[in-house]
PDB file of C-alpha atoms and ligand atoms in Angstrom:
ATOM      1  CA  UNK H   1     -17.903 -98.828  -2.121  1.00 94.00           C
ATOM      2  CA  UNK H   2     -15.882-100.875  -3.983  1.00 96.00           C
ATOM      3  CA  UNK H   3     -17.730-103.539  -6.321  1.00 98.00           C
ATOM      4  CA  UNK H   4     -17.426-105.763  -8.692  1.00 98.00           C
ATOM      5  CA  UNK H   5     -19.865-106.000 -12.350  1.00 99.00           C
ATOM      6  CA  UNK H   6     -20.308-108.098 -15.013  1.00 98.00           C
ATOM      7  CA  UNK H   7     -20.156-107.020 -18.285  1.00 99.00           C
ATOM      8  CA  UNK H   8     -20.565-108.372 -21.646  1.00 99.00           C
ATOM      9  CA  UNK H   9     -19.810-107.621 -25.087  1.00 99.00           C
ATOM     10  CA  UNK H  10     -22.218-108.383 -27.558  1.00 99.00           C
ATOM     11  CA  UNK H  11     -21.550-110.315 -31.359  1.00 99.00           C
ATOM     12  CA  UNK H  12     -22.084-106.790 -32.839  1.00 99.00           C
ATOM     13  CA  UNK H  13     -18.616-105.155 -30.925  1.00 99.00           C
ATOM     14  CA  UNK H  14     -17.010-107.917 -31.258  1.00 99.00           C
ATOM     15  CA  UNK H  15     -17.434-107.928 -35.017  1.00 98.00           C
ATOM     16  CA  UNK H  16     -16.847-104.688 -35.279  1.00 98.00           C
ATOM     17  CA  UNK H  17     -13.739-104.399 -34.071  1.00 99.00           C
ATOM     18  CA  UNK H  18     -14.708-102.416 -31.303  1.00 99.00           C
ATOM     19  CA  UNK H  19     -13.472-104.832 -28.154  1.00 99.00           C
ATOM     20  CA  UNK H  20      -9.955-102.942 -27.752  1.00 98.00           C
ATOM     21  CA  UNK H  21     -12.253 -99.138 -27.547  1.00 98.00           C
ATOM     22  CA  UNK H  22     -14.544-100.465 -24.987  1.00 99.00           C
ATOM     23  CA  UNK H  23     -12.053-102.005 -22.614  1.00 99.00           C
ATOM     24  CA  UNK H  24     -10.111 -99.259 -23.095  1.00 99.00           C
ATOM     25  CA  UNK H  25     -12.503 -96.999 -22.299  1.00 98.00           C
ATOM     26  CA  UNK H  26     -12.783 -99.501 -18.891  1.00 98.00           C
ATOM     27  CA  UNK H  27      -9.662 -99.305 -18.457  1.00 98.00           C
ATOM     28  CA  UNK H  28      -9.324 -95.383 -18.429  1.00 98.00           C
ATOM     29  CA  UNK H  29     -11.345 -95.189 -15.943  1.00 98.00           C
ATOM     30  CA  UNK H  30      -9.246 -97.042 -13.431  1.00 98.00           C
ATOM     31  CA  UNK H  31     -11.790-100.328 -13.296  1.00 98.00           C
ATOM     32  CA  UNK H  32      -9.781-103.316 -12.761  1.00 98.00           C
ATOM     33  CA  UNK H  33     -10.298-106.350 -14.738  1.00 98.00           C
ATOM     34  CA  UNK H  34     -10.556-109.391 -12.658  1.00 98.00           C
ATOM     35  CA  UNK H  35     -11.822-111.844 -14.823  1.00 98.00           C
ATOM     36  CA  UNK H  36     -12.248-112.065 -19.099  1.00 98.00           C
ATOM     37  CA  UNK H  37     -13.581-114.655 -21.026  1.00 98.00           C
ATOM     38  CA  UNK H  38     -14.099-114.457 -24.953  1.00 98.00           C
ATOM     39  CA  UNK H  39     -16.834-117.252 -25.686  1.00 98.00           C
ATOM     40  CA  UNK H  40     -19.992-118.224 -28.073  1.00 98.00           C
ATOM     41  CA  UNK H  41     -22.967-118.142 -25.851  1.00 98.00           C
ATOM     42  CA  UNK H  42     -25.263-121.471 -25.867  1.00 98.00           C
ATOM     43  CA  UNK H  43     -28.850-120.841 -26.946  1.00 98.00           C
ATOM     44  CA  UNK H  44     -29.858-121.933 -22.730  1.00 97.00           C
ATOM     45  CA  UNK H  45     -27.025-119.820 -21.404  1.00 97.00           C
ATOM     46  CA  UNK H  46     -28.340-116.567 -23.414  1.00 98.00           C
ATOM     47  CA  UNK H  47     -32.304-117.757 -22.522  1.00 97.00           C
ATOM     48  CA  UNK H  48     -30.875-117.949 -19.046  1.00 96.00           C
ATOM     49  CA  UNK H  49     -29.414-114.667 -19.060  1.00 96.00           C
ATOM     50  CA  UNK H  50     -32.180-112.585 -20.557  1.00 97.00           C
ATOM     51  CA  UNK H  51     -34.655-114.608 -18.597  1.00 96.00           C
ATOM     52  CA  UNK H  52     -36.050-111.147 -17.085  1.00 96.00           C
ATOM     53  CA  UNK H  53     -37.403-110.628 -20.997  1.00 98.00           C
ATOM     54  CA  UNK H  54     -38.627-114.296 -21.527  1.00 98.00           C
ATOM     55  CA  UNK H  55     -41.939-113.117 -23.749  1.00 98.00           C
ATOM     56  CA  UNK H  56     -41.645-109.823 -24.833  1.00 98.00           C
ATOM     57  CA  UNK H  57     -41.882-109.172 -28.177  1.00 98.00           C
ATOM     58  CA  UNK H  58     -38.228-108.703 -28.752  1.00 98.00           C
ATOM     59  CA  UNK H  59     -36.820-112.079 -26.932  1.00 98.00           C
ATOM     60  CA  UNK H  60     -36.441-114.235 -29.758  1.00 98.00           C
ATOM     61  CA  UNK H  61     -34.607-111.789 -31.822  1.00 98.00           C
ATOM     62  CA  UNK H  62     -32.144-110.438 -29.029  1.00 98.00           C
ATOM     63  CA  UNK H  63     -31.433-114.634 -28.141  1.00 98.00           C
ATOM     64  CA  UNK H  64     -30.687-115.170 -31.733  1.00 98.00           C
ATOM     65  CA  UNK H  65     -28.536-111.789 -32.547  1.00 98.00           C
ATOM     66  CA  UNK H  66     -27.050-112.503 -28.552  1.00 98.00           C
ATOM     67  CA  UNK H  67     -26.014-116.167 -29.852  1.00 98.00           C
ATOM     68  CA  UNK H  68     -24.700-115.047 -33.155  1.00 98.00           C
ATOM     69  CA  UNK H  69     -20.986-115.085 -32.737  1.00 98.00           C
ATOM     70  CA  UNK H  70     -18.154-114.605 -30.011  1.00 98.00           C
ATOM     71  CA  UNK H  71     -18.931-112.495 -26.981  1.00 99.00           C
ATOM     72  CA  UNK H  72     -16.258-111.208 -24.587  1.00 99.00           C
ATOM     73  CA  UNK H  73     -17.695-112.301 -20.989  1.00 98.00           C
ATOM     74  CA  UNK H  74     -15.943-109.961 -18.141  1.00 99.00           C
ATOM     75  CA  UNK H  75     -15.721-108.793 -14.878  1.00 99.00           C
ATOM     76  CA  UNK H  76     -14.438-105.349 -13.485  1.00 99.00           C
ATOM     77  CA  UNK H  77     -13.928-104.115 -10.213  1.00 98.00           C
ATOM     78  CA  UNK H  78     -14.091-100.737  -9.083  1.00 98.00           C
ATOM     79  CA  UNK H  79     -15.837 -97.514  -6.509  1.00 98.00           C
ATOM     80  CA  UNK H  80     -19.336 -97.941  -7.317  1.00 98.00           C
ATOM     81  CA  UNK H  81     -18.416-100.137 -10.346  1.00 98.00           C
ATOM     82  CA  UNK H  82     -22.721-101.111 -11.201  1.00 98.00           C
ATOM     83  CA  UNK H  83     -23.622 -97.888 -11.636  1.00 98.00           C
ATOM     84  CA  UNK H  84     -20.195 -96.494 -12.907  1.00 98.00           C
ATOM     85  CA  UNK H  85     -20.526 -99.029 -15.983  1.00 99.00           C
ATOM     86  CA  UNK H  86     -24.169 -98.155 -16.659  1.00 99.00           C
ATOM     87  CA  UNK H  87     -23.364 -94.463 -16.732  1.00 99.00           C
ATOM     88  CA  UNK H  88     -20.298 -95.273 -19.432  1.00 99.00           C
ATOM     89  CA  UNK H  89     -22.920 -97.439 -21.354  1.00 99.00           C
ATOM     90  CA  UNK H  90     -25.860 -95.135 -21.952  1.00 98.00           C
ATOM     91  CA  UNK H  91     -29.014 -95.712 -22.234  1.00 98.00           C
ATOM     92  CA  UNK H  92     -30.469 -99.125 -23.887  1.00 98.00           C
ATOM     93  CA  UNK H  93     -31.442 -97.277 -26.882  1.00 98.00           C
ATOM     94  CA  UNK H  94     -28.537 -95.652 -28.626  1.00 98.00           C
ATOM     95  CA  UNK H  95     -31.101 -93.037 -29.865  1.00 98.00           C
ATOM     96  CA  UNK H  96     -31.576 -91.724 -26.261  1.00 98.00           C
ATOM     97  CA  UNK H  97     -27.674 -92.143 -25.353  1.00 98.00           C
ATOM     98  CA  UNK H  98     -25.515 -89.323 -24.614  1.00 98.00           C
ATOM     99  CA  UNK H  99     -22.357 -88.199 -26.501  1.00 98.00           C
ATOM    100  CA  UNK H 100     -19.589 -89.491 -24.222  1.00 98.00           C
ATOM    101  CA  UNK H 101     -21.281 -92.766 -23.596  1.00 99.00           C
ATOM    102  CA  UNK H 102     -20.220 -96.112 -25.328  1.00 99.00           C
ATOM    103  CA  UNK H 103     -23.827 -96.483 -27.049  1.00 99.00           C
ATOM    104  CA  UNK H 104     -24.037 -93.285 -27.900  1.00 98.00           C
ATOM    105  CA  UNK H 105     -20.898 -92.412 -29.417  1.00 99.00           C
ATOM    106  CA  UNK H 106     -20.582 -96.080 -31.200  1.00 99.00           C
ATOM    107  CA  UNK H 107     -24.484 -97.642 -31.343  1.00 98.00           C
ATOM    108  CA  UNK H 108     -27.405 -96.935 -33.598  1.00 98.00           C
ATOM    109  CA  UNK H 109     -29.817 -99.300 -32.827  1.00 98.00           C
ATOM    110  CA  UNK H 110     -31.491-100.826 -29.848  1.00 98.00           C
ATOM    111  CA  UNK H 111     -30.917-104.254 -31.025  1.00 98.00           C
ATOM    112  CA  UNK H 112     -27.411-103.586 -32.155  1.00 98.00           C
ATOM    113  CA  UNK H 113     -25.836-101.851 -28.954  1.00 99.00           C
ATOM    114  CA  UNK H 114     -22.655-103.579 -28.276  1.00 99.00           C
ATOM    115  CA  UNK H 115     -22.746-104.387 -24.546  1.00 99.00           C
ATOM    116  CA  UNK H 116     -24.168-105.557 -21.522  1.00 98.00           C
ATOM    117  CA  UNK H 117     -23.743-104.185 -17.944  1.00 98.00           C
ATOM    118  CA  UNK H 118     -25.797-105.396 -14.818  1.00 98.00           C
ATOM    119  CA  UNK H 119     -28.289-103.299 -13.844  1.00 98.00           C
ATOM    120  CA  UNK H 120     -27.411-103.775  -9.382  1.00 98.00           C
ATOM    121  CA  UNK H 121     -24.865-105.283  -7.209  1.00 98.00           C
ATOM    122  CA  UNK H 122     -27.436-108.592  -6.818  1.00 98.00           C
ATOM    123  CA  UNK H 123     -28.049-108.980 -10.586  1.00 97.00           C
ATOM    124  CA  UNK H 124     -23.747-108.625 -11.012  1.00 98.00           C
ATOM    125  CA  UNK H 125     -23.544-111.137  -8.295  1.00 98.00           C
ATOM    126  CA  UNK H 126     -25.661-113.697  -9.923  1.00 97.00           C
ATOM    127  CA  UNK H 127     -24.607-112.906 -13.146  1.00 98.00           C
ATOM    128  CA  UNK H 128     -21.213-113.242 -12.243  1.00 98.00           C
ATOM    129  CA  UNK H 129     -21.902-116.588 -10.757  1.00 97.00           C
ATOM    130  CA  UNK H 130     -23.418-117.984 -13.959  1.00 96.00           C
ATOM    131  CA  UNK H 131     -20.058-117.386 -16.188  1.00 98.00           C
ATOM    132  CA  UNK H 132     -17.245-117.664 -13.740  1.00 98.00           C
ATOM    133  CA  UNK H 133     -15.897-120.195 -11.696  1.00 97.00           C
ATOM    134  CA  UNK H 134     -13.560-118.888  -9.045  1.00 96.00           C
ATOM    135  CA  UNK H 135     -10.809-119.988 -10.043  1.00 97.00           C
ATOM    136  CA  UNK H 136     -11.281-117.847 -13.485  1.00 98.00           C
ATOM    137  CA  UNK H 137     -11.912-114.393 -11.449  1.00 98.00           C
ATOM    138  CA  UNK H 138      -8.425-113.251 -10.424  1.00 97.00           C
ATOM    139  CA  UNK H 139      -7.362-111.220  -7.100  1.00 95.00           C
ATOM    140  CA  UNK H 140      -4.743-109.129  -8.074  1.00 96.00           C
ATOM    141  CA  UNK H 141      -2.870-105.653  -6.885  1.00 94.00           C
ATOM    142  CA  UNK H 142      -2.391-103.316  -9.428  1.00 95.00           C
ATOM    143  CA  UNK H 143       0.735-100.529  -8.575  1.00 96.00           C
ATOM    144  CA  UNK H 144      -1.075 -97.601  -9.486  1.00 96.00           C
ATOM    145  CA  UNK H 145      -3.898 -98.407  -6.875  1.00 95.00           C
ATOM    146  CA  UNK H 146      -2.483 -95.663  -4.697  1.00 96.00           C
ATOM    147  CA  UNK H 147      -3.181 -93.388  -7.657  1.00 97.00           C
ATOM    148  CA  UNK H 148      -6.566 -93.743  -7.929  1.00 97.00           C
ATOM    149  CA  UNK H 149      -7.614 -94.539  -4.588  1.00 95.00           C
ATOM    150  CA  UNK H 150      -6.922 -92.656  -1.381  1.00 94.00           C
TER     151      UNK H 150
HETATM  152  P1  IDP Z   1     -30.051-102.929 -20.904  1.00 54.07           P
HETATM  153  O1  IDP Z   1     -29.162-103.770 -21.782  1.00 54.07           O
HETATM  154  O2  IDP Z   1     -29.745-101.462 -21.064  1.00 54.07           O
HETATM  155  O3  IDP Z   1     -30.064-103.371 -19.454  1.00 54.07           O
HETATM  156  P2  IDP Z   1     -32.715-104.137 -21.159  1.00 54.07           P
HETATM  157  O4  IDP Z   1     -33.991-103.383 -21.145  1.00 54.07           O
HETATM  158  O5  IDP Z   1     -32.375-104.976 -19.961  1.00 54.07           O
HETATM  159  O6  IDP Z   1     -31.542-103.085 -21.461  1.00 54.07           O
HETATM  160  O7  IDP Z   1     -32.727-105.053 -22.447  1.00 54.07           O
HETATM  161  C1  IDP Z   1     -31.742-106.041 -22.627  1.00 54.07           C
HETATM  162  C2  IDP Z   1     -31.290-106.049 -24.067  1.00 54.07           C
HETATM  163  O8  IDP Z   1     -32.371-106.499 -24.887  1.00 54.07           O
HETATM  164  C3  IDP Z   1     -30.928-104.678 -24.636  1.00 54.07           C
HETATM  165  O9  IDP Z   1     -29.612-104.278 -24.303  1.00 54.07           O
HETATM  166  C4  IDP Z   1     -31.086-104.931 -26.118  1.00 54.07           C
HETATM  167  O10 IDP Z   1     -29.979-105.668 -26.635  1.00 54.07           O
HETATM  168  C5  IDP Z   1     -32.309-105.847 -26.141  1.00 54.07           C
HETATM  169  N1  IDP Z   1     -33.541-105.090 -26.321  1.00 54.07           N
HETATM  170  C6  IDP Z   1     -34.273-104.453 -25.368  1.00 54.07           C
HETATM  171  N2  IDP Z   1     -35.348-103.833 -25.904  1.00 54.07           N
HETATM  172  C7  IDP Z   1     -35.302-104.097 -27.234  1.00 54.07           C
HETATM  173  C8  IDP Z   1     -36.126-103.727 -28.341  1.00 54.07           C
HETATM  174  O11 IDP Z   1     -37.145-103.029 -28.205  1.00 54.07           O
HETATM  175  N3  IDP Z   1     -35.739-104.180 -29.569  1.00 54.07           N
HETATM  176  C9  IDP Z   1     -34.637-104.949 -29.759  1.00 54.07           C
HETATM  177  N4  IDP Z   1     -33.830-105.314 -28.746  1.00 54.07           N
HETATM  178  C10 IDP Z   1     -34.150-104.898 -27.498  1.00 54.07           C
HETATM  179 MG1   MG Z   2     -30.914-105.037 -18.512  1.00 54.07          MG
END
């Protein structure tokens, strides 16, 4: 099934100089970008975002690392494309990432691990609806389409 997820890289890859890896790595794998937006988050925008975590121990710190600097805001498009980013990210703790994955071959830290994926097809709809307008998410063909879908 073909979808479409949002995906967001955090102050820490960004500062790192680790943008060109990860969309490459996005890339590679034959997701198609449709929409990319490099941005500094408001404080209600972030709030809004991580609204799931609103009161956990952890909130004000993730707002204020979240809000710290440029973020590049995307969306790709691809078979399966939720799950297929999760699986490339690794789990939320670097720790318990795998080799292979973006966390764990680049992350240490929970509170330092570089990007954000939606976690199902309704949170990458809504979440896709808070940063994009549609006139920002393009509909394009790509020629090697035939080569990576039959
Ligand atoms: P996810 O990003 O893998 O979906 P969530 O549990 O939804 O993980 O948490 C959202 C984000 O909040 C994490 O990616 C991380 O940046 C931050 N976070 C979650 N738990 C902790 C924690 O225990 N300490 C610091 N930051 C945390
Ligand atoms: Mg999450």
């Amino acid at each position: 099934m073909i979808e479409r997820t949002f995906v967001l890289l955090k102050p820490d890859a960004v500062q790192r100089g680790l943008m060109g890896e990860i969309v490459g790595r996005l890339e590679s794998k034959g997701l198609k970008p449709v929409a990319m937006k490099f941005m500094r988050l408001p404080k209600e925008l972030a709030e809004r975002h991580y609204g799931e975590h609103k009161g956990k121990i952890f909130f004000p710190g993730l707002i204020e690392y979240i809000t710290s600097g440029p973020v590049l805001c995307m969306v790709w498009e691809g078979e399966n494309a939720v799950a297929s980013v999760r699986a490339m990210m690794g789990k939320t703790n670097p720790q318990d990432a795998l080799p292979g994955t973006i966390r764990g071959d680049l992350c240490q830290q929970t509170g330092r691990n570089a990007i954000h994926g939606s976690d199902s097809v309704e949170s990458a709809r809504r979440e896709i609806g808070v940063f994009f307008n549609d006139y920002e998410i393009q509909e394009w063909k790509r020629s090697v389409d035939p080569w990576l879908f039959e």
